[in-house]
Amino acid sequence: MMNKTAAFWAEQKSLSRFRLAWVEDEGEEFSFSIPDMITQLLETDSLSSAEEKEEGQEMFEDAREDLEKDQDLEWLRDLLANLSPSVLRSLQDVSKAETILRCIHRNVEHVRRESSRFVLRSLLGLLSECCPEETVRTLLMISPSCDNAALATWEMLLSLPSTSVTVLDRLLSVIQGWRAKCAVPAARQVLSKLSQRPSCQGILETLFPRLLMSLIYKVSLGTVILGQEPPQADQASALGVAVEGVKALLEAAGCQGSVQNIQKEGGWDMMVDVDTLERGVSLLAREMRKSPAKQRYLLFQHVKEILDQRREWQLNFAMTFYTELLGCQGLGKDRSDVRLLHSYLSHVNQTVRLLALGGLVALSGDPRMVSEA
């Protein structure tokens, strides 16, 4: 199957009549075929099932016929045919990434057949694998208001398990980054619109715990580092913007009430001061007890995984969320939780030790855990 597919793309390269301005080495031979690269992403994607990968192979076969016959897809044919190795190596050149994305943005709404959309999704996946930062920032620049074409492009990016985490992380990093304030409203707009799309809601729900803990770590790192430096005029503003990423994620996850509650209790301000950082994060963890059952479950399992794997750089705040959520029902708690907490009673960090002890006290009220605790 793949030999036929590779032959088709090689033939399309030789037959292509239109050369794009950003291709520098037209005479350079392919050392690999684009479909092979894209299929390799699918094959190595641990989040894709064997059935999904098989469907992907079949989709490529259908796309081969569509691209060969459909005159409206000539732009996509030429785009793929001109992705030479030299172009792939230089995709981190912002101008080249921009040219490719502008071409996709102009035409994405006209791609109707699922097989052709599959190829386009795969191309976007390859682009975001090569240069995730440039892909996100360029899309924000092309359509700050996130028009329909841009929204369709963002949806395609999130539909690929291999790149969805990276794309969302970069999008939230834009919101957190105070050096590019002009892009912050655009990033929030994109996140807000994606959260309203049924095709993206499940993805956001699944990735929420991972993204939340990553954002909290970034905020804490910034707070600690800047707290050690001499006070500067824009320091408070910079940290305030960093916290915006956490707020944006919570709002996209449907936790607007939690954002407001934390604001009322001064939690966001606490997070930008090294002396009150832990209190601010504790308020956030407490609010997560009120989140929907599935969201609580996924968050609990994620922080438990962090503690199981003893990721030292995340332990403090992972333990904060873990012990706050222990009092909730439907989390799949068992005696392994007691053993996990016991293992942290001798941890070098006093805060972690105290949290672990508090967690054991909380579990002691559960008859199933008493014999272990």
PDB file of C-alpha atoms in Angstrom, residues 16-17 21 31 82 89 130-131 159 173 182 201 209 217 228 248 250 292 357:
ATOM      1  CA  SER A  16       3.532  19.742 -10.711  1.00  0.00           C
ATOM      2  CA  ARG A  17       3.379  22.807 -12.961  1.00  0.00           C
ATOM      3  CA  ALA A  21       8.105  31.104  -4.273  1.00  0.00           C
ATOM      4  CA  SER A  31      15.038  11.544   0.282  1.00  0.00           C
ATOM      5  CA  ASN A  82       6.829  21.281  -3.227  1.00  0.00           C
ATOM      6  CA  ARG A  89      14.575  21.667   7.303  1.00  0.00           C
ATOM      7  CA  CYS A 130       8.551  20.801  12.920  1.00  0.00           C
ATOM      8  CA  CYS A 131       7.805  24.283  14.282  1.00  0.00           C
ATOM      9  CA  SER A 159      -7.683  16.604  16.224  1.00  0.00           C
ATOM     10  CA  SER A 173       2.175  30.154  26.608  1.00  0.00           C
ATOM     11  CA  CYS A 182      -0.691  42.075  21.296  1.00  0.00           C
ATOM     12  CA  GLN A 201     -14.521  19.786  24.044  1.00  0.00           C
ATOM     13  CA  PRO A 209      -5.111  18.291  34.051  1.00  0.00           C
ATOM     14  CA  TYR A 217       4.548  25.277  37.421  1.00  0.00           C
ATOM     15  CA  GLN A 228      14.655  36.876  43.900  1.00  0.00           C
ATOM     16  CA  ALA A 248      -7.984  31.274  30.361  1.00  0.00           C
ATOM     17  CA  LEU A 250     -10.187  27.404  33.574  1.00  0.00           C
ATOM     18  CA  PRO A 292     -17.525  18.328  37.289  1.00  0.00           C
ATOM     19  CA  LEU A 357       0.207  13.539  56.750  1.00  0.00           C
TER      20      LEU A 357
END
